[in-house]
């Protein structure tokens, strides 16, 4: 019995030693592969004029890089198998033509966010949850080169005089980068992935993000030209819902979209997309969202869609909604529908125009018809948690009526949030407005369920 126990201990120790050796071997292989890649990359820079690549088609450029790399590997007599050689060549291709170490992450459709916290720390978000990766950059300069490549393609810059920037990738993914001296631990970058497969309202229903009963309600709201404000926190899905709602806008209407960094994917044929511009090296040439909102009013829009209000443009947006540009859509960062209206009040004050509080709230209550609150919960699921209608004013207070809500009931054994969607049983004031426009909604949609 004692012998068996000792034998079991020896087997365990042997297994641990073997696992440690395998881990050590893998680490050495990765290290050698990185050294070989750097050596071939340096040789490539000596024999190939990379400035000529800009004049080639991407596929032709990659073929040339691949051929030269394979010749250099043979000349250097690097002792590695075919799979490792292919991996080294692919990494060099990505380094020159793409975003280097980030390319495998960008190719993974399951990743929604890529978060680079310096050259040695890269995290991703899958299914609403963060997880670390084994992706590494060589050093700060390596990461800075990738950031500069991203921002320069959209005519923006990042340096010590302008150490933070918003940009986008070719596929529309949103990028934010910040570098020293503002970032103390080295360059930092976050990439909000652009959805390749566009979600529709039924997709949100299938994901459990909203109830099926709301689909015809949202369709009616947009087609009846009600002004909608989508409220939520960072990463809660505001832009996704804005995209989906914009799909209900009739194709014969002229739409002007205004964004800090273009993300919207409107499918209508008559869409004009506007994007802000940061100041140049001399601090001139900046074009703000407020200027674009003002200019859009002269462009004969049927609808104005603002990616997100975050400053003085809120005043111009309210005035547009109140002067014939109904059916407008926008988003705002806020935790509740009531907070969303308070944020609009604060942003109007940023415009420099002083309104009496009652007058300002009266403008807000007549401009915005619907507030949709969405949230990302701790299980990673995005959900619509409240749909409220703005009714008007009572004294100095904007009155709101909740029509639908998500009732949270706890957490299940898998850590998922339990709950149900329910209507409050209140028939909205916009019901008759929809009916006059030929949009019929059955009363039972608003019955408690």
PDB file of N, CA, C and O in Angstrom, residues 337-368:
ATOM      1  N   UNK A 337     -33.190  56.827 -18.189  1.00  0.00           N
ATOM      2  CA  UNK A 337     -33.832  57.798 -19.079  1.00  0.00           C
ATOM      3  C   UNK A 337     -33.877  59.206 -18.479  1.00  0.00           C
ATOM      4  O   UNK A 337     -33.676  60.193 -19.185  1.00  0.00           O
ATOM      5  N   UNK A 338     -34.116  59.291 -17.174  1.00  0.00           N
ATOM      6  CA  UNK A 338     -34.143  60.600 -16.527  1.00  0.00           C
ATOM      7  C   UNK A 338     -32.760  61.257 -16.547  1.00  0.00           C
ATOM      8  O   UNK A 338     -32.626  62.456 -16.785  1.00  0.00           O
ATOM      9  N   UNK A 339     -31.728  60.446 -16.304  1.00  0.00           N
ATOM     10  CA  UNK A 339     -30.355  60.969 -16.383  1.00  0.00           C
ATOM     11  C   UNK A 339     -30.026  61.446 -17.795  1.00  0.00           C
ATOM     12  O   UNK A 339     -29.258  62.403 -17.976  1.00  0.00           O
ATOM     13  N   UNK A 340     -30.579  60.760 -18.805  1.00  0.00           N
ATOM     14  CA  UNK A 340     -30.326  61.141 -20.193  1.00  0.00           C
ATOM     15  C   UNK A 340     -30.829  62.552 -20.461  1.00  0.00           C
ATOM     16  O   UNK A 340     -30.144  63.358 -21.115  1.00  0.00           O
ATOM     17  N   UNK A 341     -32.004  62.883 -19.935  1.00  0.00           N
ATOM     18  CA  UNK A 341     -32.541  64.235 -20.121  1.00  0.00           C
ATOM     19  C   UNK A 341     -31.705  65.265 -19.355  1.00  0.00           C
ATOM     20  O   UNK A 341     -31.481  66.378 -19.841  1.00  0.00           O
ATOM     21  N   UNK A 342     -31.229  64.876 -18.164  1.00  0.00           N
ATOM     22  CA  UNK A 342     -30.365  65.788 -17.395  1.00  0.00           C
ATOM     23  C   UNK A 342     -29.064  66.054 -18.141  1.00  0.00           C
ATOM     24  O   UNK A 342     -28.551  67.182 -18.130  1.00  0.00           O
ATOM     25  N   UNK A 343     -28.531  65.040 -18.798  1.00  0.00           N
ATOM     26  CA  UNK A 343     -27.298  65.216 -19.568  1.00  0.00           C
ATOM     27  C   UNK A 343     -27.536  66.147 -20.750  1.00  0.00           C
ATOM     28  O   UNK A 343     -26.676  66.961 -21.088  1.00  0.00           O
ATOM     29  N   UNK A 344     -28.697  66.021 -21.395  1.00  0.00           N
ATOM     30  CA  UNK A 344     -29.021  66.936 -22.497  1.00  0.00           C
ATOM     31  C   UNK A 344     -29.058  68.373 -21.977  1.00  0.00           C
ATOM     32  O   UNK A 344     -28.524  69.299 -22.615  1.00  0.00           O
ATOM     33  N   UNK A 345     -29.652  68.581 -20.799  1.00  0.00           N
ATOM     34  CA  UNK A 345     -29.686  69.914 -20.188  1.00  0.00           C
ATOM     35  C   UNK A 345     -28.267  70.442 -19.978  1.00  0.00           C
ATOM     36  O   UNK A 345     -27.960  71.601 -20.305  1.00  0.00           O
ATOM     37  N   UNK A 346     -27.393  69.590 -19.424  1.00  0.00           N
ATOM     38  CA  UNK A 346     -26.019  70.017 -19.153  1.00  0.00           C
ATOM     39  C   UNK A 346     -25.272  70.350 -20.439  1.00  0.00           C
ATOM     40  O   UNK A 346     -24.481  71.302 -20.487  1.00  0.00           O
ATOM     41  N   UNK A 347     -25.511  69.548 -21.487  1.00  0.00           N
ATOM     42  CA  UNK A 347     -24.805  69.778 -22.748  1.00  0.00           C
ATOM     43  C   UNK A 347     -25.284  71.058 -23.432  1.00  0.00           C
ATOM     44  O   UNK A 347     -24.499  71.745 -24.087  1.00  0.00           O
ATOM     45  N   UNK A 348     -26.569  71.380 -23.290  1.00  0.00           N
ATOM     46  CA  UNK A 348     -27.067  72.640 -23.851  1.00  0.00           C
ATOM     47  C   UNK A 348     -26.370  73.818 -23.177  1.00  0.00           C
ATOM     48  O   UNK A 348     -26.015  74.814 -23.822  1.00  0.00           O
ATOM     49  N   UNK A 349     -26.130  73.679 -21.863  1.00  0.00           N
ATOM     50  CA  UNK A 349     -25.439  74.764 -21.147  1.00  0.00           C
ATOM     51  C   UNK A 349     -24.010  74.940 -21.651  1.00  0.00           C
ATOM     52  O   UNK A 349     -23.428  76.029 -21.531  1.00  0.00           O
ATOM     53  N   UNK A 350     -23.425  73.856 -22.238  1.00  0.00           N
ATOM     54  CA  UNK A 350     -22.066  73.931 -22.785  1.00  0.00           C
ATOM     55  C   UNK A 350     -22.024  74.758 -24.072  1.00  0.00           C
ATOM     56  O   UNK A 350     -20.952  75.131 -24.549  1.00  0.00           O
ATOM     57  N   UNK A 351     -23.183  75.027 -24.661  1.00  0.00           N
ATOM     58  CA  UNK A 351     -23.232  75.799 -25.907  1.00  0.00           C
ATOM     59  C   UNK A 351     -22.999  77.284 -25.656  1.00  0.00           C
ATOM     60  O   UNK A 351     -22.786  78.052 -26.599  1.00  0.00           O
ATOM     61  N   UNK A 352     -23.067  77.707 -24.377  1.00  0.00           N
ATOM     62  CA  UNK A 352     -22.858  79.119 -24.049  1.00  0.00           C
ATOM     63  C   UNK A 352     -24.129  79.937 -24.061  1.00  0.00           C
ATOM     64  O   UNK A 352     -24.101  81.134 -23.773  1.00  0.00           O
ATOM     65  N   UNK A 353     -25.258  79.303 -24.404  1.00  0.00           N
ATOM     66  CA  UNK A 353     -26.541  80.015 -24.421  1.00  0.00           C
ATOM     67  C   UNK A 353     -27.254  79.734 -23.100  1.00  0.00           C
ATOM     68  O   UNK A 353     -27.422  78.578 -22.701  1.00  0.00           O
ATOM     69  N   UNK A 354     -27.662  80.781 -22.410  1.00  0.00           N
ATOM     70  CA  UNK A 354     -28.330  80.635 -21.115  1.00  0.00           C
ATOM     71  C   UNK A 354     -29.842  80.678 -21.282  1.00  0.00           C
ATOM     72  O   UNK A 354     -30.403  81.693 -21.708  1.00  0.00           O
ATOM     73  N   UNK A 355     -30.484  79.529 -20.989  1.00  0.00           N
ATOM     74  CA  UNK A 355     -31.938  79.444 -21.030  1.00  0.00           C
ATOM     75  C   UNK A 355     -32.466  79.375 -19.602  1.00  0.00           C
ATOM     76  O   UNK A 355     -31.828  78.757 -18.737  1.00  0.00           O
ATOM     77  N   UNK A 356     -33.635  79.959 -19.333  1.00  0.00           N
ATOM     78  CA  UNK A 356     -34.306  79.633 -18.069  1.00  0.00           C
ATOM     79  C   UNK A 356     -34.587  78.125 -18.038  1.00  0.00           C
ATOM     80  O   UNK A 356     -34.928  77.540 -19.076  1.00  0.00           O
ATOM     81  N   UNK A 357     -34.427  77.503 -16.890  1.00  0.00           N
ATOM     82  CA  UNK A 357     -34.544  76.049 -16.801  1.00  0.00           C
ATOM     83  C   UNK A 357     -35.879  75.546 -17.347  1.00  0.00           C
ATOM     84  O   UNK A 357     -35.935  74.545 -18.062  1.00  0.00           O
ATOM     85  N   UNK A 358     -36.963  76.242 -17.023  1.00  0.00           N
ATOM     86  CA  UNK A 358     -38.275  75.786 -17.485  1.00  0.00           C
ATOM     87  C   UNK A 358     -38.368  75.854 -19.011  1.00  0.00           C
ATOM     88  O   UNK A 358     -38.921  74.948 -19.654  1.00  0.00           O
ATOM     89  N   UNK A 359     -37.814  76.902 -19.599  1.00  0.00           N
ATOM     90  CA  UNK A 359     -37.839  77.043 -21.063  1.00  0.00           C
ATOM     91  C   UNK A 359     -37.041  75.927 -21.730  1.00  0.00           C
ATOM     92  O   UNK A 359     -37.467  75.337 -22.728  1.00  0.00           O
ATOM     93  N   UNK A 360     -35.863  75.631 -21.159  1.00  0.00           N
ATOM     94  CA  UNK A 360     -35.021  74.580 -21.718  1.00  0.00           C
ATOM     95  C   UNK A 360     -35.717  73.231 -21.637  1.00  0.00           C
ATOM     96  O   UNK A 360     -35.743  72.471 -22.619  1.00  0.00           O
ATOM     97  N   UNK A 361     -36.296  72.937 -20.481  1.00  0.00           N
ATOM     98  CA  UNK A 361     -36.967  71.636 -20.330  1.00  0.00           C
ATOM     99  C   UNK A 361     -38.191  71.538 -21.236  1.00  0.00           C
ATOM    100  O   UNK A 361     -38.534  70.449 -21.716  1.00  0.00           O
ATOM    101  N   UNK A 362     -38.833  72.672 -21.466  1.00  0.00           N
ATOM    102  CA  UNK A 362     -39.975  72.674 -22.387  1.00  0.00           C
ATOM    103  C   UNK A 362     -39.515  72.333 -23.800  1.00  0.00           C
ATOM    104  O   UNK A 362     -40.187  71.578 -24.520  1.00  0.00           O
ATOM    105  N   UNK A 363     -38.345  72.864 -24.187  1.00  0.00           N
ATOM    106  CA  UNK A 363     -37.786  72.538 -25.507  1.00  0.00           C
ATOM    107  C   UNK A 363     -37.468  71.052 -25.608  1.00  0.00           C
ATOM    108  O   UNK A 363     -37.735  70.410 -26.612  1.00  0.00           O
ATOM    109  N   UNK A 364     -36.865  70.502 -24.550  1.00  0.00           N
ATOM    110  CA  UNK A 364     -36.501  69.083 -24.553  1.00  0.00           C
ATOM    111  C   UNK A 364     -37.747  68.218 -24.651  1.00  0.00           C
ATOM    112  O   UNK A 364     -37.805  67.260 -25.435  1.00  0.00           O
ATOM    113  N   UNK A 365     -38.769  68.546 -23.868  1.00  0.00           N
ATOM    114  CA  UNK A 365     -39.982  67.713 -23.838  1.00  0.00           C
ATOM    115  C   UNK A 365     -40.738  67.753 -25.156  1.00  0.00           C
ATOM    116  O   UNK A 365     -41.395  66.772 -25.540  1.00  0.00           O
ATOM    117  N   UNK A 366     -40.654  68.867 -25.892  1.00  0.00           N
ATOM    118  CA  UNK A 366     -41.350  68.936 -27.181  1.00  0.00           C
ATOM    119  C   UNK A 366     -40.500  68.371 -28.312  1.00  0.00           C
ATOM    120  O   UNK A 366     -41.040  67.990 -29.360  1.00  0.00           O
ATOM    121  N   UNK A 367     -39.170  68.299 -28.109  1.00  0.00           N
ATOM    122  CA  UNK A 367     -38.290  67.800 -29.172  1.00  0.00           C
ATOM    123  C   UNK A 367     -38.171  66.280 -29.150  1.00  0.00           C
ATOM    124  O   UNK A 367     -38.242  65.625 -30.196  1.00  0.00           O
ATOM    125  N   UNK A 368     -37.978  65.692 -27.967  1.00  0.00           N
ATOM    126  CA  UNK A 368     -37.727  64.247 -27.863  1.00  0.00           C
ATOM    127  C   UNK A 368     -39.025  63.540 -27.503  1.00  0.00           C
ATOM    128  O   UNK A 368     -39.710  63.917 -26.544  1.00  0.00           O
TER     129      UNK A 368
END
